Coordinates of C-alpha atoms in Angstrom, one line a residue:
Chain A
M93 CA 13.7 -32.9 4.8
S94 CA 15.5 -36.1 3.7
E95 CA 13.6 -38.3 6.1
A96 CA 10.3 -37.2 4.5
R97 CA 11.5 -38.5 1.1
T98 CA 10.1 -42.0 0.4
A99 CA 11.6 -43.6 -2.7
P100 CA 14.9 -43.4 -4.7
E101 CA 15.3 -40.4 -6.9
E102 CA 14.5 -41.8 -10.4
S103 CA 11.7 -44.3 -9.9
R104 CA 9.7 -42.0 -7.6
P105 CA 6.8 -40.0 -9.1
M106 CA 7.0 -36.2 -9.2
I107 CA 3.5 -35.9 -7.9
E108 CA 1.6 -38.5 -6.0
M109 CA -1.9 -38.1 -4.5
R110 CA -3.3 -40.9 -2.4
N111 CA -7.0 -40.9 -1.6
V112 CA -7.2 -37.2 -1.2
Q113 CA -10.4 -35.8 0.2
K114 CA -11.5 -32.2 0.6
W115 CA -14.7 -30.5 1.8
Y116 CA -15.8 -26.9 1.7
G117 CA -18.1 -27.0 4.7
E118 CA -20.7 -29.6 3.7
F119 CA -19.7 -29.6 0.0
H120 CA -17.5 -32.6 -0.9
V121 CA -15.1 -31.0 -3.5
L122 CA -12.5 -33.8 -3.9
K123 CA -13.7 -37.4 -3.5
D124 CA -10.9 -39.9 -2.9
V125 CA -8.6 -38.5 -5.6
S126 CA -5.6 -40.7 -6.4
L127 CA -3.1 -39.7 -9.1
S128 CA 0.5 -40.2 -10.0
V129 CA 2.6 -38.0 -12.3
Q130 CA 6.0 -39.2 -13.4
R131 CA 9.0 -36.9 -14.2
G132 CA 8.6 -35.4 -17.6
E133 CA 5.0 -36.4 -17.9
R134 CA 2.3 -34.0 -19.2
V135 CA -1.1 -34.5 -17.7
V136 CA -4.2 -32.6 -19.0
V137 CA -7.2 -32.4 -16.6
C138 CA -10.6 -31.6 -18.0
G139 CA -14.1 -31.7 -16.8
P140 CA -17.2 -29.5 -16.4
S141 CA -16.9 -26.4 -14.2
G142 CA -17.3 -27.1 -10.6
S143 CA -15.9 -30.6 -11.0
G144 CA -13.0 -29.9 -8.7
K145 CA -10.1 -29.9 -11.2
S146 CA -8.8 -26.4 -10.2
T147 CA -9.1 -27.4 -6.6
M148 CA -7.1 -30.5 -7.2
I149 CA -4.1 -28.8 -8.8
R150 CA -4.2 -26.0 -6.3
C151 CA -3.8 -28.7 -3.6
I152 CA -0.5 -29.7 -5.2
N153 CA 1.2 -26.4 -4.0
R154 CA -1.0 -25.9 -1.0
L155 CA -3.0 -23.0 -2.2
E156 CA -5.8 -25.3 -1.0
E157 CA -5.5 -27.6 1.9
H158 CA -6.6 -31.2 1.7
Q159 CA -8.3 -32.8 4.7
Q160 CA -7.6 -36.4 4.2
G161 CA -5.2 -38.5 2.2
Q162 CA -1.6 -37.8 1.3
I163 CA 0.1 -35.7 -1.3
F164 CA 3.8 -36.1 -2.1
V165 CA 5.6 -33.7 -4.4
D166 CA 9.1 -34.9 -5.5
G167 CA 9.0 -37.2 -2.5
I168 CA 8.2 -34.5 0.1
E169 CA 4.9 -34.9 1.8
L170 CA 2.6 -31.8 2.0
T171 CA 1.7 -31.3 5.7
D172 CA 1.2 -28.3 7.9
D173 CA 4.9 -28.0 8.2
I174 CA 5.7 -24.6 6.7
R175 CA 9.2 -25.8 5.6
H176 CA 7.8 -28.6 3.5
I177 CA 5.3 -26.2 2.0
E178 CA 8.0 -23.7 1.1
A179 CA 10.3 -26.4 -0.2
I180 CA 7.5 -27.6 -2.5
R181 CA 6.5 -24.2 -3.7
R182 CA 10.1 -23.5 -4.7
E183 CA 9.9 -26.5 -7.0
V184 CA 6.4 -26.0 -8.4
G185 CA 5.5 -23.2 -10.7
M186 CA 1.9 -22.1 -11.2
V187 CA 0.1 -20.2 -14.0
F188 CA -3.3 -18.8 -13.2
Q189 CA -6.4 -18.1 -15.2
Q190 CA -6.2 -14.4 -14.3
F191 CA -2.4 -14.1 -14.7
N192 CA -2.0 -12.5 -11.3
L193 CA 1.0 -10.4 -12.3
F194 CA 2.1 -7.8 -9.8
P195 CA 0.7 -4.6 -11.2
H196 CA 3.0 -2.3 -9.3
L197 CA 6.1 -3.8 -10.7
T198 CA 7.6 -3.8 -14.2
V199 CA 7.6 -7.0 -16.2
L200 CA 11.3 -7.4 -15.4
D201 CA 10.7 -6.8 -11.7
N202 CA 7.9 -9.3 -11.7
L203 CA 10.3 -11.9 -13.0
T204 CA 13.3 -11.1 -10.8
L205 CA 11.3 -10.8 -7.5
A206 CA 11.2 -14.4 -6.5
P207 CA 14.8 -15.3 -7.7
I208 CA 16.2 -12.4 -5.7
W209 CA 14.2 -12.9 -2.5
V210 CA 13.6 -16.6 -2.5
R211 CA 16.6 -18.0 -4.3
R212 CA 18.9 -15.2 -3.0
M213 CA 20.2 -14.6 -6.5
P214 CA 22.3 -11.4 -7.2
K215 CA 20.2 -8.8 -9.0
R216 CA 22.3 -8.8 -12.2
E217 CA 22.1 -12.5 -12.5
A218 CA 18.4 -12.5 -11.8
E219 CA 17.9 -10.0 -14.6
E220 CA 19.9 -12.0 -17.1
L221 CA 17.8 -15.0 -16.2
A222 CA 14.6 -13.0 -16.6
M223 CA 15.7 -11.7 -20.0
H224 CA 16.5 -15.2 -21.1
Y225 CA 13.0 -16.4 -20.2
L226 CA 11.3 -13.3 -21.7
E227 CA 13.1 -14.1 -24.9
R228 CA 11.8 -17.7 -24.7
V229 CA 8.3 -16.4 -24.5
H230 CA 9.0 -13.9 -27.2
I231 CA 8.3 -10.8 -25.2
A232 CA 11.8 -9.4 -24.3
E233 CA 11.0 -6.0 -25.7
Q234 CA 8.3 -5.4 -23.1
A235 CA 10.6 -5.9 -20.1
R236 CA 10.4 -2.3 -18.9
K237 CA 6.6 -2.0 -19.2
Y238 CA 4.0 -2.5 -16.5
P239 CA 1.6 -5.5 -16.8
G240 CA -1.3 -3.2 -17.3
Q241 CA 0.2 -2.0 -20.5
L242 CA 0.2 -5.5 -22.1
S243 CA -2.5 -7.5 -23.8
G244 CA -3.9 -10.6 -22.0
G245 CA -1.9 -13.0 -24.1
Q246 CA 1.3 -11.1 -23.4
Q247 CA 0.5 -11.0 -19.7
Q248 CA 0.0 -14.7 -19.6
R249 CA 3.3 -15.3 -21.3
V250 CA 5.0 -13.0 -18.8
A251 CA 3.3 -15.1 -16.0
I252 CA 4.7 -18.3 -17.5
A253 CA 8.2 -16.7 -17.7
R254 CA 7.9 -15.5 -14.1
S255 CA 7.3 -19.1 -13.0
L256 CA 10.1 -20.5 -15.1
C257 CA 12.6 -18.0 -13.5
M258 CA 12.3 -20.1 -10.3
K259 CA 13.5 -23.1 -12.4
P260 CA 10.7 -25.3 -11.2
Q261 CA 10.6 -29.1 -11.6
I262 CA 6.8 -29.0 -12.2
M263 CA 4.5 -26.5 -13.8
L264 CA 0.9 -26.3 -12.9
F265 CA -1.5 -24.5 -15.3
D266 CA -4.9 -23.5 -14.0
E267 CA -7.0 -22.8 -17.1
P268 CA -4.3 -20.6 -18.6
T269 CA -6.2 -19.6 -21.7
S270 CA -9.8 -19.2 -20.3
A271 CA -9.5 -15.5 -19.7
L272 CA -8.0 -14.7 -23.1
D273 CA -9.5 -13.4 -26.2
P274 CA -9.6 -16.1 -28.9
E275 CA -6.8 -14.5 -31.0
M276 CA -4.4 -14.6 -28.1
I277 CA -4.9 -18.2 -27.1
K278 CA -2.5 -19.6 -29.7
E279 CA 0.5 -17.5 -28.6
V280 CA 0.1 -18.9 -25.1
L281 CA -0.4 -22.5 -26.2
D282 CA 2.6 -22.3 -28.4
V283 CA 4.8 -21.3 -25.4
M284 CA 3.3 -24.2 -23.4
V285 CA 3.9 -26.7 -26.3
A286 CA 7.5 -25.6 -26.5
L287 CA 7.8 -26.1 -22.7
A288 CA 6.3 -29.6 -23.0
E289 CA 8.8 -30.5 -25.8
E290 CA 11.7 -29.6 -23.4
G291 CA 10.5 -32.3 -21.0
M292 CA 8.9 -30.2 -18.3
T293 CA 6.6 -32.0 -16.0
M294 CA 3.2 -30.4 -16.5
V295 CA -0.3 -30.6 -15.0
V296 CA -2.7 -28.5 -17.1
V297 CA -6.3 -27.8 -16.4
T298 CA -7.8 -26.7 -19.7
H299 CA -10.5 -27.2 -22.3
E300 CA -8.1 -26.8 -25.2
M301 CA -8.4 -30.3 -26.6
G302 CA -6.2 -29.6 -29.6
F303 CA -3.4 -28.8 -27.1
A304 CA -4.2 -31.8 -25.1
R305 CA -4.0 -34.2 -28.1
Q306 CA -0.7 -32.6 -29.1
V307 CA 1.2 -32.8 -25.8
A308 CA -0.6 -34.9 -23.2
N309 CA 0.7 -38.3 -22.0
Q310 CA -2.3 -38.7 -19.8
M311 CA -5.8 -37.3 -19.9
I312 CA -7.8 -37.0 -16.8
F313 CA -11.5 -36.4 -16.7
M314 CA -13.1 -35.2 -13.5
D315 CA -16.7 -34.8 -12.6
H316 CA -18.4 -34.0 -9.2
G317 CA -15.1 -34.0 -7.4
E318 CA -13.8 -37.4 -8.5
I319 CA -11.5 -38.7 -11.2
V320 CA -13.8 -40.5 -13.6
E321 CA -11.2 -41.6 -16.2
I322 CA -7.5 -41.6 -16.7
A323 CA -6.3 -42.6 -20.1
P324 CA -3.7 -41.8 -22.8
P325 CA -5.1 -39.3 -25.3
A326 CA -5.4 -41.9 -28.1
T327 CA -7.9 -44.0 -26.2
F328 CA -9.4 -41.1 -24.2
F329 CA -10.6 -39.2 -27.3
T330 CA -11.6 -42.2 -29.4
T331 CA -12.9 -44.9 -27.0
P332 CA -13.7 -43.3 -23.6
K333 CA -14.8 -45.9 -21.1
S334 CA -17.3 -43.8 -19.2
D335 CA -20.5 -42.4 -20.4
R336 CA -19.9 -39.2 -18.5
T337 CA -16.6 -38.7 -20.4
R338 CA -18.3 -39.4 -23.7
L339 CA -21.0 -36.9 -22.9
F340 CA -18.5 -34.2 -21.9
L341 CA -16.4 -34.8 -25.0
S342 CA -19.4 -34.6 -27.2
Q343 CA -20.3 -31.3 -25.6
I344 CA -17.0 -29.6 -26.0
L345 CA -15.9 -31.2 -29.3
G346 CA -19.4 -31.3 -30.9
H347 CA -19.2 -27.9 -32.6
Chain B
M170 CA -6.0 42.0 -38.5
N171 CA -6.3 45.4 -36.9
G172 CA -6.5 46.0 -33.1
A173 CA -10.3 46.6 -32.9
A174 CA -11.0 43.4 -34.8
T175 CA -8.8 41.4 -32.4
Q176 CA -10.4 43.0 -29.5
A177 CA -13.9 42.2 -30.8
L178 CA -12.8 38.6 -31.3
G179 CA -11.5 38.5 -27.8
F180 CA -14.8 39.7 -26.4
Q181 CA -16.7 37.2 -28.5
R182 CA -14.6 34.4 -27.2
G183 CA -15.0 35.6 -23.6
Y184 CA -18.8 35.9 -24.1
R185 CA -18.9 32.3 -25.5
W186 CA -16.9 31.0 -22.6
A187 CA -19.1 32.8 -20.1
R188 CA -22.2 31.4 -21.7
A189 CA -20.9 27.9 -21.8
N190 CA -19.4 27.8 -18.3
L191 CA -21.3 30.4 -16.2
F192 CA -24.7 30.9 -17.7
N193 CA -25.6 27.6 -19.4
S194 CA -28.9 27.2 -17.5
W195 CA -31.0 29.5 -15.4
F196 CA -29.9 27.7 -12.2
N197 CA -26.2 28.2 -13.0
A198 CA -26.8 31.8 -14.0
L199 CA -28.4 32.3 -10.6
L200 CA -25.5 30.6 -8.8
T201 CA -23.0 32.7 -10.7
V202 CA -24.7 35.9 -9.7
A203 CA -25.0 34.8 -6.1
I204 CA -21.4 33.8 -5.9
V205 CA -20.2 37.1 -7.4
L206 CA -22.4 39.0 -5.0
A207 CA -21.1 37.0 -2.0
C208 CA -17.5 37.6 -3.1
V209 CA -18.1 41.3 -3.3
R210 CA -19.9 41.4 0.1
I211 CA -17.3 39.2 1.9
A212 CA -14.0 39.4 0.1
L213 CA -13.9 43.1 -0.4
P214 CA -14.4 44.0 3.3
A215 CA -11.9 41.3 4.3
L216 CA -9.3 42.7 1.9
D217 CA -10.1 46.2 3.2
W218 CA -9.5 45.0 6.8
A219 CA -6.5 42.8 6.2
V220 CA -4.6 45.0 3.7
V221 CA -5.9 48.4 3.0
R222 CA -6.5 49.7 6.5
A223 CA -4.2 47.3 8.3
S224 CA -1.3 48.6 10.5
L225 CA 2.1 46.9 10.4
N226 CA 3.7 49.6 12.6
A227 CA 1.8 50.8 15.6
P228 CA 2.6 51.3 19.3
N229 CA -0.5 49.6 20.6
I230 CA -3.9 48.3 19.7
A231 CA -5.6 51.6 20.1
A232 CA -3.5 53.1 17.3
C233 CA -4.5 50.2 15.1
H234 CA -8.2 50.8 15.9
E235 CA -7.9 54.4 14.7
R236 CA -7.1 53.1 11.2
G237 CA -9.9 50.6 11.6
G238 CA -8.0 47.6 10.0
A239 CA -6.1 44.6 11.1
C240 CA -3.4 45.1 13.7
W241 CA -0.5 43.2 12.2
A242 CA 1.8 45.3 14.4
F243 CA 0.8 42.9 17.2
I244 CA 2.3 40.0 15.2
V245 CA 5.4 42.0 14.3
D246 CA 5.8 42.7 18.0
W247 CA 5.1 39.2 19.3
Y248 CA 6.1 36.9 16.5
R249 CA 9.1 35.5 18.4
F250 CA 6.9 34.5 21.3
L251 CA 4.2 33.1 19.0
L252 CA 6.7 30.9 17.2
F253 CA 9.1 30.0 20.0
G254 CA 7.2 30.6 23.3
R255 CA 9.3 30.5 26.4
F256 CA 12.4 29.2 24.7
P257 CA 15.3 31.3 26.2
Y258 CA 15.3 34.5 24.2
E259 CA 18.9 34.6 23.2
E260 CA 18.8 31.0 22.1
Q261 CA 15.7 31.4 19.9
W262 CA 17.8 31.1 16.7
R263 CA 17.9 27.4 17.5
P264 CA 14.2 26.6 17.2
G265 CA 14.4 29.0 14.2
V266 CA 16.9 26.8 12.5
V267 CA 14.8 23.8 13.5
I268 CA 11.8 25.2 11.6
V269 CA 14.1 25.7 8.6
I270 CA 15.4 22.1 8.9
F271 CA 11.8 20.8 8.9
L272 CA 10.8 22.9 5.9
A273 CA 14.0 21.7 4.1
L274 CA 13.2 18.1 4.9
L275 CA 9.6 18.5 3.7
L276 CA 10.9 20.0 0.4
A277 CA 13.5 17.2 0.1
T278 CA 10.6 14.7 0.5
C279 CA 9.1 16.1 -2.7
D280 CA 12.2 15.4 -4.8
R281 CA 11.8 12.1 -6.5
R282 CA 15.6 11.7 -7.1
L283 CA 16.0 11.4 -3.3
M284 CA 13.3 8.7 -2.9
G285 CA 14.2 5.7 -0.8
R286 CA 17.4 5.4 1.2
P287 CA 18.9 8.9 0.6
L288 CA 15.7 10.5 1.9
A289 CA 15.6 8.2 5.0
A290 CA 19.2 9.2 5.7
L291 CA 18.4 12.9 5.3
W292 CA 15.5 12.6 7.7
I293 CA 17.6 10.8 10.3
I294 CA 20.3 13.4 10.0
G295 CA 17.8 16.2 10.1
L296 CA 16.0 14.9 13.2
A297 CA 19.3 14.3 14.9
A298 CA 20.2 18.0 14.2
V299 CA 16.7 19.0 15.5
G300 CA 17.4 17.1 18.7
V301 CA 20.8 18.7 19.2
L302 CA 19.5 22.2 18.5
M303 CA 16.5 21.9 20.8
W304 CA 18.2 20.2 23.7
G305 CA 21.6 21.7 23.5
G306 CA 24.1 20.7 26.2
V307 CA 26.7 19.9 23.5
F308 CA 28.8 22.0 21.2
G309 CA 28.6 24.9 23.7
L310 CA 24.8 25.2 23.4
P311 CA 23.2 25.7 26.7
Y312 CA 20.8 22.9 27.7
V313 CA 17.1 23.6 27.3
E314 CA 14.5 21.4 29.0
T315 CA 11.6 20.1 26.9
D316 CA 9.1 22.1 28.9
L317 CA 10.5 25.2 27.2
W318 CA 10.2 23.7 23.7
N319 CA 7.2 25.8 22.7
G320 CA 5.4 27.1 19.7
L321 CA 5.8 26.0 16.1
P322 CA 8.8 23.6 16.8
L323 CA 6.7 21.9 19.4
T324 CA 3.8 21.5 17.0
L325 CA 6.1 20.2 14.3
I326 CA 8.0 17.8 16.6
L327 CA 4.7 16.4 18.0
A328 CA 3.2 16.1 14.5
V329 CA 6.2 14.6 12.7
G330 CA 7.0 12.3 15.5
S331 CA 3.5 11.0 15.9
I332 CA 3.0 10.5 12.2
A333 CA 6.4 8.8 11.6
F334 CA 6.2 6.4 14.5
S335 CA 2.5 5.7 14.4
F336 CA 2.8 4.5 10.8
P337 CA 4.9 1.3 11.3
L338 CA 2.8 0.5 14.4
A339 CA -0.3 0.9 12.3
L340 CA 1.0 -1.4 9.6
L341 CA 1.6 -4.1 12.2
L342 CA -1.9 -3.5 13.6
A343 CA -3.5 -3.7 10.2
L344 CA -1.7 -6.9 9.2
G345 CA -2.4 -8.3 12.7
R346 CA -6.1 -7.6 12.3
R347 CA -6.1 -9.7 9.1
S348 CA -3.9 -12.4 10.6
S349 CA -5.0 -16.0 10.5
M350 CA -3.8 -16.4 14.1
P351 CA -6.8 -15.8 16.4
A352 CA -4.8 -14.5 19.3
V353 CA -3.0 -11.9 17.2
R354 CA -6.1 -10.9 15.4
G355 CA -8.1 -10.6 18.7
L356 CA -5.5 -8.4 20.3
C357 CA -5.3 -6.1 17.3
V358 CA -9.0 -5.8 17.1
L359 CA -9.3 -5.1 20.8
Y360 CA -6.6 -2.4 20.6
I361 CA -8.0 -0.7 17.6
E362 CA -11.6 -0.7 18.8
V363 CA -10.7 0.4 22.3
V364 CA -8.6 3.3 21.2
R365 CA -11.1 4.4 18.6
G366 CA -13.8 4.3 21.2
L367 CA -12.1 6.7 23.5
P368 CA -12.1 10.5 23.1
F369 CA -8.6 11.8 22.3
I370 CA -8.7 14.4 25.0
V371 CA -9.4 11.8 27.7
V372 CA -6.5 9.6 26.5
L373 CA -4.2 12.7 26.3
F374 CA -5.2 13.8 29.8
M375 CA -4.7 10.4 31.3
G376 CA -1.4 9.8 29.5
V377 CA 0.1 13.2 30.4
Q378 CA -1.4 13.9 33.9
M379 CA -2.1 10.4 35.4
L380 CA 0.6 8.2 33.9
P381 CA 3.3 9.6 36.3
L382 CA 1.2 8.5 39.2
F383 CA 1.6 4.9 38.2
L384 CA 5.2 5.0 37.3
P385 CA 7.8 4.1 39.9
P386 CA 9.2 7.3 41.6
N387 CA 12.7 7.0 40.0
V388 CA 11.3 6.8 36.5
F389 CA 10.7 10.2 35.0
I390 CA 9.5 10.7 31.4
S391 CA 9.1 14.3 30.5
K392 CA 5.7 15.6 29.6
L393 CA 6.6 16.1 26.0
W394 CA 7.4 12.4 25.4
R395 CA 4.4 11.3 27.3
A396 CA 2.2 13.3 25.0
E397 CA 4.2 12.1 22.0
V398 CA 3.6 8.5 23.0
V399 CA -0.1 9.1 23.5
F400 CA -0.3 10.7 20.0
I401 CA 1.6 7.7 18.4
L402 CA -0.6 5.1 20.1
F403 CA -3.8 7.0 19.3
I404 CA -3.1 7.8 15.7
A405 CA -1.9 4.3 15.0
A406 CA -5.4 2.9 15.6
Y407 CA -6.9 5.2 13.0
V408 CA -4.1 4.7 10.5
A409 CA -4.4 0.9 10.9
E410 CA -8.0 1.0 9.8
V411 CA -7.1 3.1 6.7
V412 CA -4.4 0.6 5.8
R413 CA -6.8 -2.3 6.4
G414 CA -9.1 -0.8 3.9
G415 CA -6.3 -0.8 1.3
L416 CA -5.3 -4.4 2.2
Q417 CA -8.9 -5.6 1.6
A418 CA -8.8 -4.1 -1.9
I419 CA -5.9 -6.4 -3.0
P420 CA -7.3 -9.3 -5.0
R421 CA -6.8 -12.8 -3.7
G422 CA -4.8 -13.7 -6.8
Q423 CA -2.0 -11.5 -5.7
F424 CA -1.6 -13.4 -2.5
E425 CA -1.8 -16.7 -4.3
A426 CA 0.7 -15.7 -7.0
A427 CA 3.1 -14.7 -4.2
D428 CA 2.5 -17.9 -2.3
A429 CA 3.0 -20.0 -5.5
L430 CA 6.4 -18.3 -6.0
G431 CA 7.5 -19.3 -2.6
L432 CA 7.5 -15.8 -1.0
G433 CA 7.1 -16.1 2.8
Y434 CA 4.5 -14.0 4.7
W435 CA 6.7 -11.0 5.4
R436 CA 8.2 -10.7 2.0
Q437 CA 4.8 -11.2 0.4
M438 CA 3.5 -8.3 2.5
R439 CA 6.5 -6.0 2.0
L440 CA 7.1 -6.6 -1.7
V441 CA 3.7 -7.4 -3.1
V442 CA 0.8 -6.5 -0.9
L443 CA 1.7 -3.4 1.0
P444 CA 3.1 -1.4 -1.9
Q445 CA -0.3 -1.8 -3.6
A446 CA -2.4 -1.4 -0.5
L447 CA -0.7 1.8 0.5
A448 CA -0.9 3.2 -3.0
I449 CA -4.7 2.9 -2.8
S450 CA -4.8 4.2 0.7
I451 CA -2.9 7.5 0.1
P452 CA -5.9 9.9 0.0
P453 CA -7.5 8.7 3.3
L454 CA -4.0 8.2 4.8
V455 CA -3.1 11.8 4.2
G456 CA -6.5 12.9 5.5
T457 CA -5.7 11.1 8.7
F458 CA -2.3 12.6 8.9
I459 CA -3.7 16.1 8.3
G460 CA -6.2 15.5 11.1
A461 CA -3.3 14.3 13.4
F462 CA -1.3 17.5 12.6
K463 CA -4.2 19.7 13.6
D464 CA -5.0 17.6 16.7
T465 CA -1.6 18.5 18.1
A466 CA -3.3 21.8 19.0
L467 CA -5.2 19.8 21.7
V468 CA -2.0 19.6 23.9
T469 CA -3.0 23.1 24.9
I470 CA -5.4 21.5 27.4
V471 CA -2.7 19.7 29.3
G472 CA -0.6 22.8 29.6
F473 CA 1.7 22.8 26.6
F474 CA 2.7 26.0 24.9
D475 CA 2.2 25.0 21.4
L476 CA 1.6 27.4 18.6
L477 CA -2.0 27.9 19.5
Q478 CA -1.3 28.4 23.3
D479 CA 1.4 30.9 22.4
A480 CA -1.1 32.9 20.4
S481 CA -3.6 32.9 23.3
T482 CA -0.9 34.1 25.6
G483 CA 0.1 36.9 23.3
M484 CA -3.3 38.3 22.8
N485 CA -3.6 38.8 26.6
D486 CA -0.8 41.4 26.5
P487 CA -2.5 44.6 27.7
T488 CA -0.8 46.6 24.9
W489 CA -2.5 44.4 22.3
R490 CA -5.6 43.2 24.1
G491 CA -8.3 42.3 21.6
A492 CA -5.9 41.4 18.8
Y493 CA -7.3 37.9 18.8
V494 CA -8.4 37.8 15.2
E495 CA -4.9 38.7 14.1
A496 CA -3.4 36.1 16.4
Y497 CA -5.7 33.3 15.2
A498 CA -5.3 34.3 11.6
F499 CA -1.5 34.0 12.0
V500 CA -1.8 30.6 13.5
A501 CA -4.4 29.5 11.0
L502 CA -2.1 30.5 8.2
I503 CA 0.7 28.4 9.5
Y504 CA -1.5 25.4 10.0
F505 CA -3.0 25.9 6.5
V506 CA 0.5 26.0 4.9
F507 CA 1.5 22.7 6.4
C508 CA -1.8 21.0 5.7
Y509 CA -2.0 22.3 2.2
F510 CA 1.5 21.0 1.6
M511 CA 0.5 17.5 2.8
S512 CA -2.6 17.6 0.6
R513 CA -0.6 18.6 -2.5
Y514 CA 2.1 16.0 -1.7
S515 CA -0.5 13.3 -1.6
R516 CA -1.8 14.3 -5.0
Y517 CA 1.7 14.3 -6.4
I518 CA 2.5 10.8 -5.1
E519 CA -0.8 9.6 -6.5
T520 CA -0.1 10.8 -10.0
R521 CA 3.4 9.5 -9.8
L522 CA 2.2 6.0 -8.7
G523 CA -0.6 6.1 -11.2
K524 CA 1.8 6.3 -14.2
G525 CA 1.7 3.2 -16.3
R526 CA -0.2 1.1 -13.9
R527 CA -3.5 -0.7 -14.3

C-alpha cells in the first residue's frame, strides 16, 4: 500500500477530493467537487436535500463510487482495488441517519463484531473496549439489550460507539440526528461535541447549525451537486459570499 | 357458597362463553351447528371403525371383517416389514436402533442448551453411527448393501440427507443469484430456473435409471446415493428461492453498515445478513422441508422400498388382502408425526428468535 501514499505523514490531508464527478444515469449528482480535510479538522456540510452532500461523504468510504476525479484518504487512493477499499474502511467510521444497528445482535455484540472479525481482537479484549466506549456514550447499562429495545437517541449513541470501537482516524456522520425525536437530538450532539473536543477528524452532514457553530473549523455549503461555499463558521454565518448560501441560511435559521 | 350455586354459576359462565364464541351471529351459529353435525357424522363412525370394532389380534383379514372394524392385526403381523422392508430379518434391530438415533437427534435439536457446536457434533456422531449400523461390515456386523435399506430408515436417510446437504448448496445459489458478478448470477439463475421447471419425477427417473448409462463402466454409484444426490440438487433450487426472499427483505442500511465497518463479503453474509434473512425465512423454509420429506415417497416409482412401498407390498399378502386402509393409515401416521414435529419446531425457533428483537 505504501506506494499509493503520496505525501509525508504530517503535512498530508486526511481526506482529499480532487475534481470528483458522479452521475446517477443522466443525473449529475457531484459536479467537480474538490475538498481537503486536515487531521483533527471538523467539517460540517449543509445544503438543501438532494444537493449531493450525503453522496459526497458516502464516496469517502466507497459506499458510493465516483466516476471521475480522485479521492485520497490518509494518503491512500480510492480505486477499484478491494485492498485499498478495505484499508480505508478500517480507518473511517460512519454513522448513519437510520442508525443501521444489527437488530439480531445485542448492543455489546454490535460493538464487538468488527473488532473481533476485522481487527482479529480476542473476544475478552473486544468486550472491554466495547464497554469503554459504551460508557463514553453513557449507555453501558444497556449492553445486553437488543437495539429494538432502545430509543432512537440511544440507538444512535450505540452506533457512534460501534464505529469508535474500530479506532477510526476519521468519523463520517450522515445526518445523524435527522431521524430522531427532538428531545433526543441533544444527547447525540453532546456525544459528538465530546468527540470533536478530543481532536477526532470529522465530516458531518447536518442541519444542526448550533452544533456547527460550536465545533466546526470549516463550513461547506452544497447545492445542486456542487460545493458553493467553503468558509470558517465565523464568516460563513455572518457574511456568506454566495446568494444561495444566504438564502439557505435564512431558510433554516429564520425561525 | 353451596354446591348448587357454584354449579349454576358454572353453567352461566359456560352459557356466556358459548354465546360469545359460538353463537355470536346467525352465521356463526349455523357454522357451529354444521360443524357439530359433521363431527358426529364423521368422527363417530371413524372412532367406531378404528377403535371400538377394531381387531388387534386376528389370524387373517376375514376374522377382522367379522368384527367389522379396522384390521390392526395386519400391522401387528407385518410391522417389521413395513418399517424395515427386506433388511435381513435377524439384523433388523440395526435399522431399529437407527430410527431411535434419528428420533434422539431430533429431540436433541430442540434443546436450546445444545445449540451450535455441541449439536453439530451430536449430529455428526449420530450419522456416523447410522452409517455403521446400516452398512455393517465392522464390529462383527454383517455387511448389508444399500438396496436392502428399506422402509422408515430409508425414508429418514433420504429426507435428512437431502435437507442437510441441499441447505448449504441453496445458500450459495441464493447468494449467487444476488451477486454483482454477471457470470455467477447467470449460472445460478439458470440452475434454479431449469431445476424448478422440471417435474421432480422426470429428474429422479433420469438420475436413478439413466445416469449409470453415461458413467464409465468402472464407476459404480449405488442407487440410493444417486437418488440422494437428485434430491439434494432438486430441493436446493427451491430452498434457494426461499432464502432469496429472506435476503431481499434485509434493508440496504444493514449492508452499508457492515461495509462501513470493513467486514468483507463473506463475513458480512455470515454474521449480519444471513442470520437475519434466515430468521425471516423460517416458515417457508420449513414448508419446503416438509414438502421434501413427503416427496421422498416418490422414490417408490424408481423401485425403492421406502415406507410407502413396504406398505403396498404388505397389503398384497393373501392373508391380509384388502387391508389397504390400515396400511396407509399406519404410513400416514408416521409421516404426520415427523411433519408435525418439523412444523412445531419451526414455531419454537420463531418465538425464540422473536424475543427482544425489532
